[in-house]
Amino acid sequence: TENHRIYVKSKSAWLRADQLSVGDELLGPNGEPVTVNSIEKVEGVNDVYNLSLRGESHNFFTERILVHNIWKI
């Protein structure tokens, strides 16, 4: 969703998904950059899932990129 936070390695910052730009480098599971090649906004109703994580870290990898499951960092 638009408001999910994604770690942008090239900017050393957490950004909302709707703030990403083509060319941004995200963080892969082994520390490698994952470059944003294109952005597509999908309209309509879509199934989405929220995860609750135990412990202090709310970061996890999905689709080979580091994300955060709390909307406000």
mmCIF file of N, CA, C and O in Angstrom:
data_model
loop_
_atom_site.group_PDB
_atom_site.id
_atom_site.type_symbol
_atom_site.label_atom_id
_atom_site.label_comp_id
_atom_site.label_asym_id
_atom_site.label_seq_id
_atom_site.Cartn_x
_atom_site.Cartn_y
_atom_site.Cartn_z
ATOM 1 N N THR A 1 0.838 -1.193 0.000
ATOM 2 C CA THR A 1 0.000 0.000 0.000
ATOM 3 C C THR A 1 0.875 1.245 0.000
ATOM 4 O O THR A 1 2.052 1.182 0.333
ATOM 5 N N GLU A 2 0.304 2.358 -0.338
ATOM 6 C CA GLU A 2 1.052 3.605 -0.482
ATOM 7 C C GLU A 2 1.823 4.010 0.767
ATOM 8 O O GLU A 2 2.900 4.572 0.689
ATOM 9 N N ASN A 3 1.236 3.757 1.936
ATOM 10 C CA ASN A 3 1.849 4.264 3.164
ATOM 11 C C ASN A 3 2.843 3.305 3.817
ATOM 12 O O ASN A 3 3.432 3.651 4.833
ATOM 13 N N HIS A 4 3.051 2.117 3.261
ATOM 14 C CA HIS A 4 4.046 1.214 3.841
ATOM 15 C C HIS A 4 5.444 1.788 3.634
ATOM 16 O O HIS A 4 5.756 2.342 2.593
ATOM 17 N N ARG A 5 6.280 1.645 4.647
ATOM 18 C CA ARG A 5 7.635 2.185 4.600
ATOM 19 C C ARG A 5 8.597 1.176 3.986
ATOM 20 O O ARG A 5 8.545 -0.007 4.295
ATOM 21 N N ILE A 6 9.457 1.697 3.123
ATOM 22 C CA ILE A 6 10.467 0.892 2.438
ATOM 23 C C ILE A 6 11.805 1.584 2.638
ATOM 24 O O ILE A 6 11.896 2.812 2.536
ATOM 25 N N TYR A 7 12.847 0.799 2.947
ATOM 26 C CA TYR A 7 14.158 1.399 3.156
ATOM 27 C C TYR A 7 14.819 1.667 1.804
ATOM 28 O O TYR A 7 14.993 0.766 0.990
ATOM 29 N N VAL A 8 15.168 2.941 1.577
ATOM 30 C CA VAL A 8 15.827 3.346 0.336
ATOM 31 C C VAL A 8 17.310 3.521 0.650
ATOM 32 O O VAL A 8 17.715 4.497 1.305
ATOM 33 N N LYS A 9 18.107 2.550 0.224
ATOM 34 C CA LYS A 9 19.537 2.529 0.523
ATOM 35 C C LYS A 9 20.245 3.750 -0.051
ATOM 36 O O LYS A 9 21.102 4.346 0.598
ATOM 37 N N SER A 10 19.880 4.157 -1.278
ATOM 38 C CA SER A 10 20.554 5.276 -1.932
ATOM 39 C C SER A 10 20.284 6.615 -1.246
ATOM 40 O O SER A 10 21.006 7.579 -1.455
ATOM 41 N N LYS A 11 19.244 6.672 -0.399
ATOM 42 C CA LYS A 11 18.923 7.909 0.327
ATOM 43 C C LYS A 11 19.102 7.743 1.837
ATOM 44 O O LYS A 11 18.848 8.678 2.588
ATOM 45 N N SER A 12 19.504 6.530 2.256
ATOM 46 C CA SER A 12 19.660 6.206 3.684
ATOM 47 C C SER A 12 18.450 6.663 4.482
ATOM 48 O O SER A 12 18.567 7.309 5.516
ATOM 49 N N ALA A 13 17.259 6.303 3.980
ATOM 50 C CA ALA A 13 16.025 6.767 4.629
ATOM 51 C C ALA A 13 14.886 5.787 4.391
ATOM 52 O O ALA A 13 14.873 5.047 3.411
ATOM 53 N N TRP A 14 13.926 5.808 5.317
ATOM 54 C CA TRP A 14 12.676 5.082 5.143
ATOM 55 C C TRP A 14 11.710 6.018 4.426
ATOM 56 O O TRP A 14 11.482 7.139 4.861
ATOM 57 N N LEU A 15 11.138 5.560 3.320
ATOM 58 C CA LEU A 15 10.152 6.345 2.582
ATOM 59 C C LEU A 15 8.870 5.547 2.433
ATOM 60 O O LEU A 15 8.892 4.316 2.412
ATOM 61 N N ARG A 16 7.748 6.272 2.316
ATOM 62 C CA ARG A 16 6.492 5.603 1.993
ATOM 63 C C ARG A 16 6.594 5.064 0.566
ATOM 64 O O ARG A 16 7.289 5.627 -0.271
ATOM 65 N N ALA A 17 5.879 4.020 0.275
ATOM 66 C CA ALA A 17 5.908 3.432 -1.061
ATOM 67 C C ALA A 17 5.552 4.456 -2.130
ATOM 68 O O ALA A 17 6.114 4.437 -3.222
ATOM 69 N N ASP A 18 4.643 5.380 -1.816
ATOM 70 C CA ASP A 18 4.250 6.374 -2.820
ATOM 71 C C ASP A 18 5.289 7.477 -3.014
ATOM 72 O O ASP A 18 5.123 8.343 -3.871
ATOM 73 N N GLN A 19 6.378 7.442 -2.265
ATOM 74 C CA GLN A 19 7.455 8.422 -2.409
ATOM 75 C C GLN A 19 8.648 7.876 -3.200
ATOM 76 O O GLN A 19 9.607 8.594 -3.437
ATOM 77 N N LEU A 20 8.576 6.620 -3.609
ATOM 78 C CA LEU A 20 9.677 6.022 -4.359
ATOM 79 C C LEU A 20 9.772 6.620 -5.754
ATOM 80 O O LEU A 20 8.771 7.048 -6.326
ATOM 81 N N SER A 21 10.977 6.623 -6.292
ATOM 82 C CA SER A 21 11.225 7.116 -7.648
ATOM 83 C C SER A 21 11.996 6.069 -8.438
ATOM 84 O O SER A 21 12.770 5.293 -7.860
ATOM 85 N N VAL A 22 11.782 6.062 -9.745
ATOM 86 C CA VAL A 22 12.573 5.192 -10.610
ATOM 87 C C VAL A 22 14.045 5.560 -10.414
ATOM 88 O O VAL A 22 14.394 6.742 -10.349
ATOM 89 N N GLY A 23 14.885 4.560 -10.248
ATOM 90 C CA GLY A 23 16.309 4.775 -10.010
ATOM 91 C C GLY A 23 16.700 4.660 -8.552
ATOM 92 O O GLY A 23 17.884 4.503 -8.235
ATOM 93 N N ASP A 24 15.732 4.762 -7.618
ATOM 94 C CA ASP A 24 16.055 4.567 -6.203
ATOM 95 C C ASP A 24 16.636 3.172 -6.014
ATOM 96 O O ASP A 24 16.225 2.226 -6.683
ATOM 97 N N GLU A 25 17.585 3.052 -5.104
ATOM 98 C CA GLU A 25 18.146 1.750 -4.763
ATOM 99 C C GLU A 25 17.632 1.343 -3.393
ATOM 100 O O GLU A 25 17.867 2.040 -2.401
ATOM 101 N N LEU A 26 16.933 0.213 -3.349
ATOM 102 C CA LEU A 26 16.401 -0.333 -2.108
ATOM 103 C C LEU A 26 17.409 -1.320 -1.548
ATOM 104 O O LEU A 26 18.419 -1.616 -2.190
ATOM 105 N N LEU A 27 17.161 -1.833 -0.354
ATOM 106 C CA LEU A 27 18.099 -2.742 0.295
ATOM 107 C C LEU A 27 17.641 -4.180 0.151
ATOM 108 O O LEU A 27 16.541 -4.535 0.597
ATOM 109 N N GLY A 28 18.475 -5.007 -0.463
ATOM 110 C CA GLY A 28 18.190 -6.425 -0.628
ATOM 111 C C GLY A 28 18.606 -7.217 0.601
ATOM 112 O O GLY A 28 19.296 -6.709 1.490
ATOM 113 N N PRO A 29 18.205 -8.498 0.693
ATOM 114 C CA PRO A 29 18.438 -9.316 1.885
ATOM 115 C C PRO A 29 19.902 -9.576 2.224
ATOM 116 O O PRO A 29 20.233 -9.868 3.360
ATOM 117 N N ASN A 30 20.794 -9.443 1.262
ATOM 118 C CA ASN A 30 22.218 -9.629 1.528
ATOM 119 C C ASN A 30 22.980 -8.315 1.494
ATOM 120 O O ASN A 30 24.199 -8.296 1.327
ATOM 121 N N GLY A 31 22.244 -7.200 1.610
ATOM 122 C CA GLY A 31 22.867 -5.884 1.596
ATOM 123 C C GLY A 31 23.056 -5.304 0.216
ATOM 124 O O GLY A 31 23.536 -4.185 0.061
ATOM 125 N N GLU A 32 22.672 -6.057 -0.818
ATOM 126 C CA GLU A 32 22.855 -5.599 -2.193
ATOM 127 C C GLU A 32 21.766 -4.588 -2.567
ATOM 128 O O GLU A 32 20.663 -4.636 -2.048
ATOM 129 N N PRO A 33 22.082 -3.660 -3.470
ATOM 130 C CA PRO A 33 21.063 -2.719 -3.923
ATOM 131 C C PRO A 33 20.073 -3.398 -4.866
ATOM 132 O O PRO A 33 20.443 -4.261 -5.656
ATOM 133 N N VAL A 34 18.817 -3.017 -4.748
ATOM 134 C CA VAL A 34 17.757 -3.469 -5.647
ATOM 135 C C VAL A 34 17.181 -2.202 -6.271
ATOM 136 O O VAL A 34 16.554 -1.402 -5.589
ATOM 137 N N THR A 35 17.429 -1.995 -7.549
ATOM 138 C CA THR A 35 17.050 -0.751 -8.217
ATOM 139 C C THR A 35 15.589 -0.765 -8.646
ATOM 140 O O THR A 35 15.098 -1.745 -9.200
ATOM 141 N N VAL A 36 14.897 0.356 -8.381
ATOM 142 C CA VAL A 36 13.525 0.535 -8.846
ATOM 143 C C VAL A 36 13.592 0.860 -10.338
ATOM 144 O O VAL A 36 14.124 1.896 -10.726
ATOM 145 N N ASN A 37 13.076 -0.035 -11.175
ATOM 146 C CA ASN A 37 13.107 0.146 -12.626
ATOM 147 C C ASN A 37 11.839 0.785 -13.167
ATOM 148 O O ASN A 37 11.861 1.423 -14.214
ATOM 149 N N SER A 38 10.720 0.573 -12.489
ATOM 150 C CA SER A 38 9.456 1.168 -12.914
ATOM 151 C C SER A 38 8.516 1.203 -11.723
ATOM 152 O O SER A 38 8.718 0.492 -10.735
ATOM 153 N N ILE A 39 7.502 2.042 -11.831
ATOM 154 C CA ILE A 39 6.498 2.173 -10.774
ATOM 155 C C ILE A 39 5.130 2.110 -11.432
ATOM 156 O O ILE A 39 4.875 2.791 -12.424
ATOM 157 N N GLU A 40 4.267 1.283 -10.871
ATOM 158 C CA GLU A 40 2.916 1.143 -11.408
ATOM 159 C C GLU A 40 1.928 1.245 -10.260
ATOM 160 O O GLU A 40 2.041 0.518 -9.273
ATOM 161 N N LYS A 41 0.982 2.150 -10.362
ATOM 162 C CA LYS A 41 -0.065 2.270 -9.359
ATOM 163 C C LYS A 41 -1.231 1.394 -9.791
ATOM 164 O O LYS A 41 -1.719 1.502 -10.918
ATOM 165 N N VAL A 42 -1.655 0.500 -8.898
ATOM 166 C CA VAL A 42 -2.741 -0.422 -9.189
ATOM 167 C C VAL A 42 -4.001 0.097 -8.505
ATOM 168 O O VAL A 42 -4.048 0.196 -7.278
ATOM 169 N N GLU A 43 -4.974 0.462 -9.299
ATOM 170 C CA GLU A 43 -6.248 0.973 -8.780
ATOM 171 C C GLU A 43 -7.176 -0.175 -8.417
ATOM 172 O O GLU A 43 -7.025 -1.289 -8.909
ATOM 173 N N GLY A 44 -8.151 0.114 -7.577
ATOM 174 C CA GLY A 44 -9.170 -0.863 -7.245
ATOM 175 C C GLY A 44 -8.953 -1.478 -5.888
ATOM 176 O O GLY A 44 -8.092 -1.062 -5.111
ATOM 177 N N VAL A 45 -9.726 -2.467 -5.598
ATOM 178 C CA VAL A 45 -9.676 -3.169 -4.324
ATOM 179 C C VAL A 45 -8.714 -4.341 -4.464
ATOM 180 O O VAL A 45 -8.834 -5.142 -5.394
ATOM 181 N N ASN A 46 -7.748 -4.418 -3.572
ATOM 182 C CA ASN A 46 -6.744 -5.481 -3.612
ATOM 183 C C ASN A 46 -6.598 -6.089 -2.231
ATOM 184 O O ASN A 46 -6.747 -5.400 -1.221
ATOM 185 N N ASP A 47 -6.306 -7.369 -2.173
ATOM 186 C CA ASP A 47 -6.026 -8.015 -0.893
ATOM 187 C C ASP A 47 -4.673 -7.547 -0.395
ATOM 188 O O ASP A 47 -3.692 -7.565 -1.137
ATOM 189 N N VAL A 48 -4.610 -7.089 0.847
ATOM 190 C CA VAL A 48 -3.355 -6.709 1.483
ATOM 191 C C VAL A 48 -3.313 -7.370 2.851
ATOM 192 O O VAL A 48 -4.339 -7.709 3.425
ATOM 193 N N TYR A 49 -2.110 -7.551 3.378
ATOM 194 C CA TYR A 49 -1.934 -8.239 4.645
ATOM 195 C C TYR A 49 -0.991 -7.437 5.523
ATOM 196 O O TYR A 49 0.013 -6.911 5.051
ATOM 197 N N ASN A 50 -1.327 -7.310 6.796
ATOM 198 C CA ASN A 50 -0.460 -6.657 7.772
ATOM 199 C C ASN A 50 0.122 -7.727 8.671
ATOM 200 O O ASN A 50 -0.575 -8.650 9.093
ATOM 201 N N LEU A 51 1.398 -7.598 8.965
ATOM 202 C CA LEU A 51 2.078 -8.539 9.853
ATOM 203 C C LEU A 51 2.320 -7.891 11.195
ATOM 204 O O LEU A 51 2.615 -6.693 11.274
ATOM 205 N N SER A 52 2.199 -8.656 12.252
ATOM 206 C CA SER A 52 2.594 -8.213 13.585
ATOM 207 C C SER A 52 3.830 -9.012 13.962
ATOM 208 O O SER A 52 3.815 -10.247 13.912
ATOM 209 N N LEU A 53 4.893 -8.306 14.304
ATOM 210 C CA LEU A 53 6.146 -8.968 14.647
ATOM 211 C C LEU A 53 6.414 -8.837 16.131
ATOM 212 O O LEU A 53 6.186 -7.782 16.716
ATOM 213 N N ARG A 54 6.914 -9.881 16.736
ATOM 214 C CA ARG A 54 7.285 -9.841 18.148
ATOM 215 C C ARG A 54 8.700 -9.305 18.275
ATOM 216 O O ARG A 54 9.528 -9.504 17.400
ATOM 217 N N GLY A 55 8.972 -8.640 19.381
ATOM 218 C CA GLY A 55 10.310 -8.120 19.608
ATOM 219 C C GLY A 55 10.401 -6.654 19.235
ATOM 220 O O GLY A 55 9.407 -5.999 18.944
ATOM 221 N N GLU A 56 11.625 -6.146 19.256
ATOM 222 C CA GLU A 56 11.840 -4.727 19.031
ATOM 223 C C GLU A 56 11.893 -4.344 17.560
ATOM 224 O O GLU A 56 11.604 -3.215 17.199
ATOM 225 N N SER A 57 12.286 -5.257 16.701
ATOM 226 C CA SER A 57 12.416 -4.934 15.282
ATOM 227 C C SER A 57 11.082 -5.106 14.572
ATOM 228 O O SER A 57 10.383 -6.095 14.757
ATOM 229 N N HIS A 58 10.722 -4.140 13.779
ATOM 230 C CA HIS A 58 9.513 -4.227 12.963
ATOM 231 C C HIS A 58 9.881 -4.242 11.485
ATOM 232 O O HIS A 58 9.076 -3.894 10.641
ATOM 233 N N ASN A 59 11.120 -4.617 11.201
ATOM 234 C CA ASN A 59 11.613 -4.680 9.828
ATOM 235 C C ASN A 59 11.587 -6.121 9.348
ATOM 236 O O ASN A 59 11.823 -7.048 10.120
ATOM 237 N N PHE A 60 11.320 -6.302 8.064
ATOM 238 C CA PHE A 60 11.395 -7.634 7.480
ATOM 239 C C PHE A 60 11.583 -7.496 5.970
ATOM 240 O O PHE A 60 11.394 -6.416 5.410
ATOM 241 N N PHE A 61 11.975 -8.575 5.325
ATOM 242 C CA PHE A 61 12.162 -8.576 3.880
ATOM 243 C C PHE A 61 10.947 -9.214 3.222
ATOM 244 O O PHE A 61 10.473 -10.248 3.661
ATOM 245 N N THR A 62 10.472 -8.566 2.181
ATOM 246 C CA THR A 62 9.409 -9.121 1.345
ATOM 247 C C THR A 62 9.718 -8.785 -0.102
ATOM 248 O O THR A 62 10.191 -7.682 -0.385
ATOM 249 N N GLU A 63 9.517 -9.732 -0.981
ATOM 250 C CA GLU A 63 9.825 -9.512 -2.392
ATOM 251 C C GLU A 63 11.247 -8.982 -2.584
ATOM 252 O O GLU A 63 11.490 -8.117 -3.417
ATOM 253 N N ARG A 64 12.179 -9.435 -1.736
ATOM 254 C CA ARG A 64 13.614 -9.096 -1.800
ATOM 255 C C ARG A 64 13.950 -7.663 -1.404
ATOM 256 O O ARG A 64 15.003 -7.166 -1.756
ATOM 257 N N ILE A 65 13.067 -6.969 -0.680
ATOM 258 C CA ILE A 65 13.396 -5.617 -0.219
ATOM 259 C C ILE A 65 13.051 -5.472 1.255
ATOM 260 O O ILE A 65 12.149 -6.129 1.768
ATOM 261 N N LEU A 66 13.782 -4.570 1.937
ATOM 262 C CA LEU A 66 13.562 -4.330 3.365
ATOM 263 C C LEU A 66 12.402 -3.365 3.540
ATOM 264 O O LEU A 66 12.373 -2.284 2.959
ATOM 265 N N VAL A 67 11.424 -3.781 4.354
ATOM 266 C CA VAL A 67 10.250 -2.958 4.638
ATOM 267 C C VAL A 67 10.038 -2.870 6.140
ATOM 268 O O VAL A 67 10.661 -3.580 6.916
ATOM 269 N N HIS A 68 9.164 -1.969 6.541
ATOM 270 C CA HIS A 68 8.848 -1.742 7.958
ATOM 271 C C HIS A 68 7.344 -1.847 8.107
ATOM 272 O O HIS A 68 6.596 -1.338 7.273
ATOM 273 N N ASN A 69 6.863 -2.504 9.155
ATOM 274 C CA ASN A 69 5.432 -2.726 9.268
ATOM 275 C C ASN A 69 4.700 -1.709 10.132
ATOM 276 O O ASN A 69 3.544 -1.911 10.463
ATOM 277 N N ILE A 70 5.335 -0.630 10.492
ATOM 278 C CA ILE A 70 4.665 0.428 11.245
ATOM 279 C C ILE A 70 4.578 1.660 10.362
ATOM 280 O O ILE A 70 5.570 2.059 9.753
ATOM 281 N N TRP A 71 3.417 2.269 10.278
ATOM 282 C CA TRP A 71 3.226 3.386 9.349
ATOM 283 C C TRP A 71 3.971 4.632 9.761
ATOM 284 O O TRP A 71 4.260 5.493 8.947
ATOM 285 N N LYS A 72 4.305 4.775 11.040
ATOM 286 C CA LYS A 72 4.978 5.987 11.516
ATOM 287 C C LYS A 72 6.303 5.609 12.143
ATOM 288 O O LYS A 72 6.350 4.901 13.131
ATOM 289 N N ILE A 73 7.398 6.090 11.558
ATOM 290 C CA ILE A 73 8.728 5.773 12.083
ATOM 291 C C ILE A 73 9.303 7.024 12.725
ATOM 292 O O ILE A 73 9.260 8.093 12.211
#
